[in-house]
Amino acid sequence: TFAKLTPTEGVILWFAKIICSINQPTEVCAGITEQFRDEFFYVFRRLANEPSKICAALIPGCVDPLDPTGEGWNIKLPPLPLSSPSSPPSSPSSSTPPNVLRVLSITDLHVDFHYEPGSEAECADPVCCRGATSRNKRNSVPAGFWGTVGKCDIPYRTLNHMLKHISQNDHVDYIMVGGDIIDHYDWKYNWNGTLEVLRNVSGLFKLHFPTTPVYWALGNHEGVPVNSFAPHSVNEQFWPVKLYNELTEMNKPWVKNEDGDDSSRFRGSWSTLAAERLRIISINTGFCINTNFFLYLNQSDPDGTMSWFVEQLHKAELAGENVHILAHIPPGYYDCLEGWSRNYYRIIQRFSSIITGQFFGHVHYDYFTLFYEDMFDVTSEPVGVAYISPSASTFDYLNPGYRIYTIDAENTYKIIDHDNYFADLDVADEDTEPEWKLLYSARKEYNMTDLSPKSWNTVADDIINNATVTDRFFQLAYRTQSPRCDATCRQYQLCLLRSGHHDDGAYCPSNRLETNRV
């Protein structure tokens, strides 16, 4: 009924600002409501005759009666091949072959070009460490010179220092950037500002790695407004053409337009051959985030992205290639829609024989997610593992980090190990540069003979059931000795180790986490 009344936009926006201002500063609410104004009304008025969809979009537990499971759509998968393409014999899992790739994974940079040392780091705004942030009178914490372990993004100088350190102290064969280059001041986003930052940061990578391939994926904070990625089924005025064109330019010359496939400019996804028999496929997970309002008009395979993904995998399978996936939002994370997560899971199951690496970001802390032969049964055979890399950003209450993978380049391009680095910003200041140190290596830390899904499944059991390992896991995930993560936070994050889609009943029974701890 409310939707059909079509009250003036001004009244609705005024009401939205009032509700928002209960928990957020006025400037934040004014910026957000104005940014989403056109998008919101475009979607809302088209849903006016389908109130159940509005309910499902806004209220947890309120579902569309035509889709009570929330699954919505199923992507078509090709049948398994009658015989697998030939591949070189695998080397013993416990040994490191002589021919390896060193691959830098860096994600969630969130560079703040207006970061101000000495400004308020414990402010009333959603993000701090700028001169214009609202001070919290109860506390006054000055922002550090190189960054702050708090509600702050990193200054440009810190990213520059990190990249310079890596380029001078390590060899990497190529770089994967997992998205979210833009800062967290999303109520101030505009296209000119976003494109300027993308060009600046991509230029910084070229400065430090002039001949090293750099592969870029889109994050949700690249959208303007934030999380907004309009499919071509909506009006052209909302299409993120500028962003997709910029992504295409950033990936040159490393991502090539193969066989006339201009998917990068069309849907913000791409596929390229990175080495002999190794294909990297990047999918735009802006089509999975639950605050992309356009998806509530139709969540089914936006812009044919999942269909395209399957086509690329099938071609790779027929060509005898192995595949690594580079994307931003992990499936199964709370803000990734179930239809997308479940279809992604099914695709991993179908192509598990050729997908030897899955790389995500978004969450900022470091963890992994397992995929099983039966997505509703965690006792079934593990068939895949997704790696969620640590963020370069300190937001929120983290030390900055990055990861370097060691990859077997002799046969299947499987992951042999990953080394995780960080800098303790509490001991860095204007006179003391950050020291980038090895935090841990996966195989040594968890006493693994290999990084197969089966081995990670054993590690997941240990993390969940052994209190000492659990504590260590969270210290590593947050890159701090005292992670800001209470019991509820811990339980959810332990669930994520096996939540490739949203089925808490199967993956995270509350009594299991509470009673099996030792």
Short mmCIF file of C-alpha atoms in Angstrom, two decimals:
data_model
loop_
_atom_site.label_atom_id
_atom_site.label_comp_id
_atom_site.label_asym_id
_atom_site.label_seq_id
_atom_site.Cartn_x
_atom_site.Cartn_y
_atom_site.Cartn_z
CA THR A 1 0.00 0.00 0.00
CA PHE A 2 2.73 2.45 0.95
CA ALA A 3 4.49 1.93 -2.37
CA LYS A 4 1.32 2.61 -4.35
CA LEU A 5 0.72 5.95 -2.61
CA THR A 6 3.67 7.43 -4.52
CA PRO A 7 4.36 10.24 -2.06
CA THR A 8 6.73 12.93 -3.18
CA GLU A 9 10.37 12.01 -3.30
CA GLY A 10 11.18 14.84 -0.93
CA VAL A 11 9.00 13.43 1.84
CA ILE A 12 10.52 9.96 1.51
CA LEU A 13 14.06 11.33 1.47
CA TRP A 14 13.31 13.48 4.52
CA PHE A 15 11.99 10.43 6.37
CA ALA A 16 15.00 8.35 5.31
CA LYS A 17 17.38 11.02 6.61
CA ILE A 18 15.56 11.13 9.95
CA ILE A 19 15.82 7.35 10.37
CA CYS A 20 19.45 7.33 9.26
CA SER A 21 20.43 10.16 11.63
CA ILE A 22 19.46 8.05 14.64
CA ASN A 23 22.75 6.19 14.25
CA GLN A 24 24.80 8.26 11.80
CA PRO A 25 25.99 11.88 11.51
CA THR A 26 23.80 14.22 9.44
CA GLU A 27 26.43 14.66 6.71
CA VAL A 28 26.63 10.91 6.16
CA CYS A 29 22.86 10.53 5.91
CA ALA A 30 22.48 13.48 3.55
CA GLY A 31 25.20 12.12 1.27
CA ILE A 32 23.90 8.55 1.18
CA THR A 33 20.25 9.46 0.57
CA GLU A 34 21.17 11.86 -2.21
CA GLN A 35 23.50 9.33 -3.87
CA PHE A 36 20.90 6.56 -3.91
CA ARG A 37 17.94 8.79 -4.69
CA ASP A 38 17.53 8.02 -8.41
CA GLU A 39 18.43 4.35 -8.08
CA PHE A 40 16.12 3.75 -5.13
CA PHE A 41 13.07 5.35 -6.71
CA TYR A 42 13.71 3.61 -10.03
CA VAL A 43 13.67 0.22 -8.30
CA PHE A 44 11.05 0.97 -5.67
CA ARG A 45 8.37 2.16 -8.07
CA ARG A 46 8.86 -0.88 -10.30
CA LEU A 47 8.29 -3.10 -7.29
CA ALA A 48 5.18 -1.21 -6.21
CA ASN A 49 2.89 -3.97 -7.48
CA GLU A 50 5.00 -6.71 -5.87
CA PRO A 51 5.16 -5.79 -2.16
CA SER A 52 6.43 -9.25 -1.21
CA LYS A 53 9.65 -8.51 -3.12
CA ILE A 54 10.06 -5.22 -1.25
CA CYS A 55 9.52 -7.09 2.01
CA ALA A 56 12.07 -9.73 1.04
CA ALA A 57 14.59 -7.05 0.16
CA LEU A 58 14.25 -5.06 3.37
CA ILE A 59 13.25 -7.46 6.15
CA PRO A 60 15.18 -10.62 7.11
CA GLY A 61 12.89 -13.64 7.14
CA CYS A 62 10.31 -12.03 4.87
CA VAL A 63 10.32 -14.00 1.61
CA ASP A 64 8.74 -13.82 -1.80
CA PRO A 65 5.85 -16.34 -1.71
CA LEU A 66 6.70 -17.33 -5.29
CA ASP A 67 10.24 -18.19 -4.19
CA PRO A 68 10.08 -19.35 -0.55
CA THR A 69 13.53 -20.97 -0.65
CA GLY A 70 15.21 -17.79 -1.83
CA GLU A 71 17.14 -19.79 -4.41
CA GLY A 72 15.52 -18.12 -7.39
CA TRP A 73 17.50 -19.48 -10.30
CA ASN A 74 19.71 -22.33 -11.50
CA ILE A 75 22.48 -21.94 -14.03
CA LYS A 76 22.77 -24.64 -16.68
CA LEU A 77 25.91 -26.77 -16.38
CA PRO A 78 27.43 -28.88 -19.17
CA PRO A 79 27.76 -32.63 -18.61
CA LEU A 80 31.05 -34.01 -17.38
CA PRO A 81 33.48 -34.92 -20.18
CA LEU A 82 33.70 -38.59 -21.12
CA SER A 83 37.44 -38.44 -20.55
CA SER A 84 39.60 -35.82 -18.90
CA PRO A 85 42.08 -33.89 -21.06
CA SER A 86 45.63 -35.14 -20.64
CA SER A 87 47.83 -33.25 -18.19
CA PRO A 88 51.42 -33.67 -16.99
CA PRO A 89 51.93 -36.08 -14.09
CA SER A 90 51.64 -34.50 -10.67
CA SER A 91 54.68 -34.12 -8.47
CA PRO A 92 54.56 -35.51 -4.91
CA SER A 93 52.31 -33.29 -2.79
CA SER A 94 54.80 -32.82 0.01
CA SER A 95 57.63 -31.59 -2.22
CA THR A 96 58.16 -28.22 -3.85
CA PRO A 97 58.78 -28.57 -7.60
CA PRO A 98 61.66 -26.62 -9.10
CA ASN A 99 59.35 -24.62 -11.36
CA VAL A 100 57.07 -22.39 -9.29
CA LEU A 101 55.31 -19.05 -9.60
CA ARG A 102 55.39 -16.42 -6.87
CA VAL A 103 52.12 -14.48 -6.98
CA LEU A 104 51.35 -11.36 -4.97
CA SER A 105 47.77 -11.07 -3.71
CA ILE A 106 46.78 -7.65 -2.44
CA THR A 107 43.21 -6.62 -1.80
CA ASP A 108 40.99 -4.03 -0.13
CA LEU A 109 43.47 -1.18 -0.35
CA HIS A 110 40.92 1.54 0.52
CA VAL A 111 43.48 4.29 0.04
CA ASP A 112 42.53 7.54 1.77
CA PHE A 113 44.09 10.45 -0.10
CA HIS A 114 42.78 12.83 2.59
CA TYR A 115 44.21 10.92 5.55
CA GLU A 116 45.55 13.41 8.09
CA PRO A 117 48.11 12.38 10.72
CA GLY A 118 47.16 13.73 14.12
CA SER A 119 43.45 13.95 13.26
CA GLU A 120 40.83 12.18 15.36
CA ALA A 121 41.09 8.39 15.12
CA GLU A 122 38.17 7.64 17.48
CA CYS A 123 35.48 9.76 15.88
CA ALA A 124 31.69 9.62 15.68
CA ASP A 125 31.69 9.08 11.90
CA PRO A 126 31.74 5.63 10.27
CA VAL A 127 35.35 6.32 9.20
CA CYS A 128 37.96 8.47 10.93
CA CYS A 129 41.46 9.93 10.53
CA ARG A 130 40.48 12.98 8.52
CA GLY A 131 40.49 16.56 9.75
CA ALA A 132 36.79 16.92 8.98
CA THR A 133 35.63 13.90 10.97
CA SER A 134 33.37 14.46 13.97
CA ARG A 135 35.24 14.17 17.25
CA ASN A 136 34.10 11.79 19.93
CA LYS A 137 34.49 13.95 23.03
CA ARG A 138 34.90 10.98 25.35
CA ASN A 139 38.10 9.86 23.63
CA SER A 140 40.77 11.63 21.66
CA VAL A 141 43.19 9.40 19.79
CA PRO A 142 45.53 10.98 17.22
CA ALA A 143 45.85 9.30 13.83
CA GLY A 144 49.27 7.77 13.22
CA PHE A 145 51.63 8.92 10.49
CA TRP A 146 51.56 5.62 8.56
CA GLY A 147 48.02 4.61 9.48
CA THR A 148 45.93 3.69 12.47
CA VAL A 149 44.66 0.36 13.75
CA GLY A 150 41.09 1.59 14.06
CA LYS A 151 38.20 2.92 11.96
CA CYS A 152 40.58 4.35 9.37
CA ASP A 153 41.84 3.63 5.88
CA ILE A 154 45.52 3.76 4.98
CA PRO A 155 47.26 6.86 3.66
CA TYR A 156 48.78 6.81 0.18
CA ARG A 157 52.30 6.85 1.62
CA THR A 158 51.71 3.48 3.30
CA LEU A 159 50.61 1.76 0.10
CA ASN A 160 53.59 3.29 -1.69
CA HIS A 161 55.90 2.03 1.08
CA MET A 162 54.39 -1.47 0.91
CA LEU A 163 54.74 -1.78 -2.86
CA LYS A 164 58.27 -0.38 -2.81
CA HIS A 165 59.25 -2.90 -0.12
CA ILE A 166 57.82 -5.84 -2.07
CA SER A 167 59.42 -4.78 -5.36
CA GLN A 168 62.85 -4.43 -3.71
CA ASN A 169 62.76 -7.49 -1.47
CA ASP A 170 60.80 -10.19 -3.28
CA HIS A 171 60.31 -11.53 -6.78
CA VAL A 172 56.73 -11.93 -7.95
CA ASP A 173 55.71 -13.31 -11.33
CA TYR A 174 52.38 -11.52 -11.40
CA ILE A 175 50.03 -9.61 -9.12
CA MET A 176 46.34 -10.11 -8.33
CA VAL A 177 44.50 -7.06 -6.98
CA GLY A 178 41.22 -8.16 -5.43
CA GLY A 179 39.26 -4.90 -5.58
CA ASP A 180 38.09 -2.14 -3.24
CA ILE A 181 40.68 0.49 -4.10
CA ILE A 182 38.40 3.35 -3.02
CA ASP A 183 38.18 4.63 0.57
CA HIS A 184 35.23 4.01 2.92
CA TYR A 185 33.81 7.54 2.68
CA ASP A 186 31.10 6.19 0.43
CA TRP A 187 28.64 9.02 1.13
CA LYS A 188 31.04 11.28 -0.81
CA TYR A 189 31.52 9.11 -3.89
CA ASN A 190 31.39 10.56 -7.40
CA TRP A 191 32.60 9.28 -10.74
CA ASN A 192 35.38 11.81 -11.23
CA GLY A 193 36.86 11.03 -7.81
CA THR A 194 36.63 7.26 -8.24
CA LEU A 195 38.24 7.24 -11.69
CA GLU A 196 41.01 9.56 -10.52
CA VAL A 197 41.86 7.21 -7.62
CA LEU A 198 41.82 4.13 -9.86
CA ARG A 199 44.21 5.79 -12.32
CA ASN A 200 46.48 7.02 -9.55
CA VAL A 201 46.71 3.67 -7.76
CA SER A 202 47.10 1.61 -10.93
CA GLY A 203 49.87 4.02 -11.94
CA LEU A 204 51.59 3.39 -8.60
CA PHE A 205 51.65 -0.35 -9.29
CA LYS A 206 53.16 0.30 -12.73
CA LEU A 207 55.81 2.52 -11.12
CA HIS A 208 56.99 -0.22 -8.77
CA PHE A 209 56.29 -3.18 -11.08
CA PRO A 210 56.79 -1.80 -14.60
CA THR A 211 57.11 -5.19 -16.34
CA THR A 212 55.10 -7.41 -13.98
CA PRO A 213 51.57 -8.39 -15.06
CA VAL A 214 48.94 -6.87 -12.76
CA TYR A 215 45.41 -8.29 -12.85
CA TRP A 216 42.60 -6.16 -11.41
CA ALA A 217 39.19 -7.30 -10.12
CA LEU A 218 36.29 -5.04 -9.20
CA GLY A 219 35.25 -4.49 -5.59
CA ASN A 220 31.90 -3.24 -4.35
CA HIS A 221 33.45 0.10 -3.35
CA GLU A 222 34.29 0.82 -6.98
CA GLY A 223 30.57 1.29 -7.59
CA VAL A 224 29.07 4.80 -7.70
CA PRO A 225 26.99 4.85 -5.57
CA VAL A 226 28.71 2.21 -3.46
CA ASN A 227 27.59 -1.37 -4.28
CA SER A 228 25.74 -0.14 -7.36
CA PHE A 229 26.29 -2.28 -10.46
CA ALA A 230 23.36 -1.93 -12.83
CA PRO A 231 22.76 -4.77 -15.30
CA HIS A 232 21.82 -3.89 -18.85
CA SER A 233 18.20 -4.79 -18.12
CA VAL A 234 17.69 -1.37 -16.45
CA ASN A 235 17.81 2.11 -17.93
CA GLU A 236 21.08 3.07 -19.61
CA GLN A 237 21.60 6.06 -17.29
CA PHE A 238 22.55 3.61 -14.49
CA TRP A 239 25.03 1.46 -16.42
CA PRO A 240 28.57 1.68 -14.95
CA VAL A 241 30.15 2.14 -18.38
CA LYS A 242 32.87 4.47 -17.07
CA LEU A 243 33.95 1.93 -14.47
CA TYR A 244 34.05 -1.02 -16.85
CA ASN A 245 36.02 0.99 -19.39
CA GLU A 246 38.51 2.01 -16.72
CA LEU A 247 38.88 -1.59 -15.53
CA THR A 248 39.64 -2.61 -19.10
CA GLU A 249 42.33 0.04 -19.39
CA MET A 250 43.87 -0.91 -16.03
CA ASN A 251 44.22 -4.53 -17.13
CA LYS A 252 46.04 -3.68 -20.35
CA PRO A 253 48.13 -5.19 -21.85
CA TRP A 254 47.81 -8.31 -19.70
CA VAL A 255 44.11 -9.09 -20.22
CA LYS A 256 43.43 -9.50 -23.91
CA ASN A 257 40.16 -9.47 -25.79
CA GLU A 258 40.07 -13.14 -26.79
CA ASP A 259 37.86 -14.20 -29.69
CA GLY A 260 36.03 -10.87 -29.63
CA ASP A 261 34.89 -11.36 -26.02
CA ASP A 262 34.47 -7.83 -24.63
CA SER A 263 33.11 -9.04 -21.30
CA SER A 264 35.28 -6.60 -19.35
CA ARG A 265 33.54 -3.57 -20.87
CA PHE A 266 30.12 -5.26 -20.80
CA ARG A 267 29.90 -6.85 -17.33
CA GLY A 268 33.14 -6.02 -15.50
CA SER A 269 34.37 -9.62 -15.79
CA TRP A 270 37.23 -11.01 -17.84
CA SER A 271 39.17 -14.14 -18.78
CA THR A 272 42.78 -14.42 -19.90
CA LEU A 273 45.60 -16.91 -20.30
CA ALA A 274 48.21 -15.90 -17.71
CA ALA A 275 50.67 -18.73 -18.41
CA GLU A 276 50.79 -21.89 -20.46
CA ARG A 277 47.69 -23.91 -19.50
CA LEU A 278 46.76 -21.43 -16.73
CA ARG A 279 43.69 -19.26 -17.19
CA ILE A 280 42.59 -16.53 -14.76
CA ILE A 281 38.89 -15.71 -14.75
CA SER A 282 37.59 -12.68 -12.87
CA ILE A 283 33.88 -12.31 -12.15
CA ASN A 284 32.16 -9.12 -11.04
CA THR A 285 30.67 -9.92 -7.62
CA GLY A 286 28.90 -6.56 -7.61
CA PHE A 287 26.12 -8.75 -9.00
CA CYS A 288 25.95 -10.69 -5.73
CA ILE A 289 25.94 -7.99 -3.05
CA ASN A 290 22.60 -7.64 -1.32
CA THR A 291 22.66 -3.83 -1.31
CA ASN A 292 22.82 -3.60 -5.09
CA PHE A 293 19.16 -2.55 -5.32
CA PHE A 294 18.89 -3.30 -9.03
CA LEU A 295 19.14 -7.02 -8.25
CA TYR A 296 15.75 -6.96 -6.55
CA LEU A 297 14.14 -6.35 -9.93
CA ASN A 298 15.67 -9.60 -11.14
CA GLN A 299 18.41 -11.58 -9.40
CA SER A 300 18.61 -14.26 -12.08
CA ASP A 301 22.06 -14.31 -13.64
CA PRO A 302 22.55 -10.54 -14.00
CA ASP A 303 24.02 -9.66 -17.40
CA GLY A 304 24.48 -13.39 -18.00
CA THR A 305 27.59 -13.33 -15.82
CA MET A 306 27.26 -16.84 -14.43
CA SER A 307 26.42 -18.25 -17.87
CA TRP A 308 29.51 -16.53 -19.27
CA PHE A 309 31.55 -17.91 -16.34
CA VAL A 310 30.43 -21.47 -17.15
CA GLU A 311 31.24 -20.97 -20.85
CA GLN A 312 34.76 -19.83 -20.01
CA LEU A 313 35.31 -22.79 -17.68
CA HIS A 314 33.97 -25.25 -20.24
CA LYS A 315 36.30 -23.85 -22.92
CA ALA A 316 39.21 -24.11 -20.49
CA GLU A 317 38.27 -27.70 -19.69
CA LEU A 318 38.18 -28.68 -23.36
CA ALA A 319 41.51 -26.92 -23.95
CA GLY A 320 43.21 -28.75 -21.07
CA GLU A 321 43.72 -25.57 -19.05
CA ASN A 322 43.68 -25.09 -15.30
CA VAL A 323 41.78 -22.13 -13.88
CA HIS A 324 42.30 -19.64 -11.09
CA ILE A 325 39.37 -17.43 -10.09
CA LEU A 326 39.90 -13.83 -9.00
CA ALA A 327 36.93 -12.03 -7.47
CA HIS A 328 36.00 -9.81 -4.56
CA ILE A 329 33.05 -10.96 -2.41
CA PRO A 330 33.29 -14.57 -1.18
CA PRO A 331 30.18 -16.70 -1.80
CA GLY A 332 28.47 -17.55 1.45
CA TYR A 333 29.47 -14.28 3.13
CA TYR A 334 26.44 -12.59 4.68
CA ASP A 335 26.09 -9.83 2.04
CA CYS A 336 26.32 -12.13 -1.00
CA LEU A 337 22.88 -13.22 -2.21
CA GLU A 338 22.08 -16.91 -1.86
CA GLY A 339 21.09 -17.40 -5.50
CA TRP A 340 24.54 -16.28 -6.62
CA SER A 341 26.33 -18.16 -3.82
CA ARG A 342 24.54 -21.42 -4.51
CA ASN A 343 25.10 -21.25 -8.25
CA TYR A 344 28.77 -20.42 -7.73
CA TYR A 345 29.00 -23.46 -5.42
CA ARG A 346 27.46 -25.71 -8.08
CA ILE A 347 29.95 -24.40 -10.65
CA ILE A 348 32.87 -25.16 -8.33
CA GLN A 349 31.55 -28.69 -7.84
CA ARG A 350 31.20 -29.25 -11.59
CA PHE A 351 34.63 -27.87 -12.55
CA SER A 352 36.58 -28.89 -9.43
CA SER A 353 39.01 -30.91 -11.56
CA ILE A 354 40.37 -27.79 -13.30
CA ILE A 355 39.81 -25.02 -10.72
CA THR A 356 42.98 -25.08 -8.64
CA GLY A 357 42.76 -21.63 -7.06
CA GLN A 358 40.00 -19.30 -5.82
CA PHE A 359 41.02 -15.86 -4.57
CA PHE A 360 38.77 -13.35 -2.80
CA GLY A 361 38.94 -10.29 -0.56
CA HIS A 362 36.18 -8.01 0.81
CA VAL A 363 36.14 -9.25 4.40
CA HIS A 364 39.52 -7.72 5.41
CA TYR A 365 40.46 -10.51 7.79
CA ASP A 366 42.20 -13.65 6.59
CA TYR A 367 40.41 -17.00 6.33
CA PHE A 368 39.42 -19.76 3.91
CA THR A 369 36.17 -21.43 2.85
CA LEU A 370 35.72 -25.07 1.89
CA PHE A 371 33.43 -26.50 -0.78
CA TYR A 372 32.05 -30.05 -0.58
CA GLU A 373 30.80 -32.73 -2.94
CA ASP A 374 27.39 -32.27 -1.28
CA MET A 375 26.82 -28.61 -0.45
CA PHE A 376 24.46 -29.58 2.37
CA ASP A 377 26.78 -32.11 4.00
CA VAL A 378 30.15 -31.05 5.43
CA THR A 379 31.04 -34.69 6.04
CA SER A 380 31.11 -35.31 2.27
CA GLU A 381 34.30 -35.06 0.21
CA PRO A 382 35.90 -31.58 0.11
CA VAL A 383 36.31 -30.52 -3.52
CA GLY A 384 37.56 -26.94 -3.36
CA VAL A 385 38.91 -24.16 -1.18
CA ALA A 386 38.57 -20.39 -1.51
CA TYR A 387 41.27 -18.15 -0.07
CA ILE A 388 40.21 -14.82 1.43
CA SER A 389 43.28 -12.61 1.63
CA PRO A 390 44.13 -10.04 4.33
CA SER A 391 43.38 -6.41 3.57
CA ALA A 392 45.94 -3.69 2.95
CA SER A 393 43.51 -1.40 4.76
CA THR A 394 43.49 -1.06 8.56
CA PHE A 395 39.70 -0.73 8.57
CA ASP A 396 38.68 -1.69 11.03
CA TYR A 397 41.12 -2.40 13.87
CA LEU A 398 43.53 -4.42 11.73
CA ASN A 399 47.15 -4.12 10.76
CA PRO A 400 47.76 -3.89 6.99
CA GLY A 401 48.80 -7.04 5.19
CA TYR A 402 49.39 -8.81 1.92
CA ARG A 403 49.99 -12.39 0.76
CA ILE A 404 52.34 -14.17 -1.64
CA TYR A 405 51.29 -17.53 -3.06
CA THR A 406 53.74 -20.20 -4.22
CA ILE A 407 52.15 -22.02 -7.15
CA ASP A 408 53.20 -25.23 -8.86
CA ALA A 409 53.93 -24.22 -12.47
CA GLU A 410 54.82 -27.73 -13.62
CA ASN A 411 51.39 -29.32 -13.90
CA THR A 412 48.08 -28.21 -12.38
CA TYR A 413 49.01 -24.79 -10.97
CA LYS A 414 47.90 -25.93 -7.54
CA ILE A 415 48.70 -23.78 -4.51
CA ILE A 416 51.79 -25.10 -2.73
CA ASP A 417 51.91 -22.53 0.08
CA HIS A 418 51.10 -18.95 0.98
CA ASP A 419 53.18 -16.49 2.99
CA ASN A 420 51.42 -13.69 4.85
CA TYR A 421 53.07 -10.38 5.65
CA PHE A 422 52.05 -7.44 7.82
CA ALA A 423 53.34 -4.26 9.43
CA ASP A 424 52.71 -3.39 13.09
CA LEU A 425 51.63 0.24 12.82
CA ASP A 426 51.65 0.69 16.59
CA VAL A 427 55.46 0.80 16.47
CA ALA A 428 55.73 2.97 13.33
CA ASP A 429 55.79 6.77 13.42
CA GLU A 430 57.09 9.73 11.47
CA ASP A 431 60.65 8.80 12.39
CA THR A 432 60.21 5.00 12.14
CA GLU A 433 59.10 3.43 8.87
CA PRO A 434 56.79 0.39 8.88
CA GLU A 435 58.59 -2.96 8.96
CA TRP A 436 56.95 -5.52 6.69
CA LYS A 437 57.45 -8.90 8.34
CA LEU A 438 56.41 -12.48 7.69
CA LEU A 439 53.44 -13.24 9.92
CA TYR A 440 53.03 -16.91 9.00
CA SER A 441 53.26 -19.48 6.23
CA ALA A 442 50.25 -21.76 5.86
CA ARG A 443 52.00 -25.14 5.66
CA LYS A 444 54.30 -24.48 8.61
CA GLU A 445 51.65 -22.80 10.76
CA TYR A 446 49.13 -25.62 10.40
CA ASN A 447 51.60 -28.49 9.90
CA MET A 448 50.22 -29.31 6.44
CA THR A 449 51.81 -31.63 3.90
CA ASP A 450 49.89 -29.90 1.12
CA LEU A 451 47.16 -27.30 0.60
CA SER A 452 44.55 -29.65 -0.83
CA PRO A 453 40.87 -29.24 0.13
CA LYS A 454 41.16 -32.42 2.20
CA SER A 455 44.08 -30.97 4.18
CA TRP A 456 42.26 -27.67 4.74
CA ASN A 457 39.24 -29.64 5.97
CA THR A 458 41.44 -31.18 8.66
CA VAL A 459 42.75 -27.71 9.55
CA ALA A 460 39.18 -26.40 9.81
CA ASP A 461 38.36 -29.16 12.31
CA ASP A 462 41.39 -28.19 14.36
CA ILE A 463 40.55 -24.48 14.31
CA ILE A 464 36.97 -25.13 15.40
CA ASN A 465 37.68 -27.73 18.05
CA ASN A 466 41.00 -26.70 19.61
CA ALA A 467 40.79 -23.50 21.66
CA THR A 468 44.52 -22.79 21.39
CA VAL A 469 44.44 -23.07 17.60
CA THR A 470 41.28 -20.98 17.53
CA ASP A 471 42.93 -18.13 19.41
CA ARG A 472 45.95 -18.25 17.14
CA PHE A 473 43.70 -18.30 14.05
CA PHE A 474 42.04 -15.03 15.09
CA GLN A 475 45.34 -13.34 15.89
CA LEU A 476 46.57 -14.22 12.42
CA ALA A 477 43.30 -13.23 10.77
CA TYR A 478 43.35 -9.73 12.32
CA ARG A 479 47.14 -9.29 12.38
CA THR A 480 46.92 -8.16 16.01
CA GLN A 481 47.58 -9.77 19.40
CA SER A 482 44.14 -8.76 20.72
CA PRO A 483 41.55 -9.08 17.92
CA ARG A 484 38.33 -7.09 18.32
CA CYS A 485 36.02 -10.06 17.89
CA ASP A 486 33.59 -11.13 20.61
CA ALA A 487 31.98 -14.58 21.02
CA THR A 488 29.26 -13.91 18.43
CA CYS A 489 31.82 -12.59 15.97
CA ARG A 490 34.03 -15.62 16.53
CA GLN A 491 31.22 -18.08 16.01
CA TYR A 492 30.20 -16.46 12.73
CA GLN A 493 33.76 -16.38 11.43
CA LEU A 494 34.30 -20.03 12.32
CA CYS A 495 31.11 -20.82 10.40
CA LEU A 496 32.61 -19.17 7.33
CA LEU A 497 35.27 -21.86 7.13
CA ARG A 498 32.59 -24.14 5.68
CA SER A 499 29.93 -21.72 4.46
CA GLY A 500 30.28 -21.63 0.70
CA HIS A 501 26.62 -20.66 0.64
CA HIS A 502 24.00 -19.73 3.24
CA ASP A 503 23.01 -22.89 5.07
CA ASP A 504 23.80 -22.23 8.73
CA GLY A 505 21.94 -25.35 9.81
CA ALA A 506 24.43 -27.57 7.97
CA TYR A 507 27.60 -25.54 8.30
CA CYS A 508 27.30 -23.88 11.66
CA PRO A 509 25.16 -25.66 14.25
CA SER A 510 25.56 -23.45 17.33
CA ASN A 511 25.88 -26.38 19.72
CA ARG A 512 28.76 -27.83 17.71
CA LEU A 513 30.90 -24.74 18.18
CA GLU A 514 30.01 -24.44 21.84
CA THR A 515 30.32 -28.06 22.99
CA ASN A 516 33.19 -29.40 20.90
CA ARG A 517 35.76 -26.87 22.06
CA VAL A 518 38.63 -28.11 24.23
#
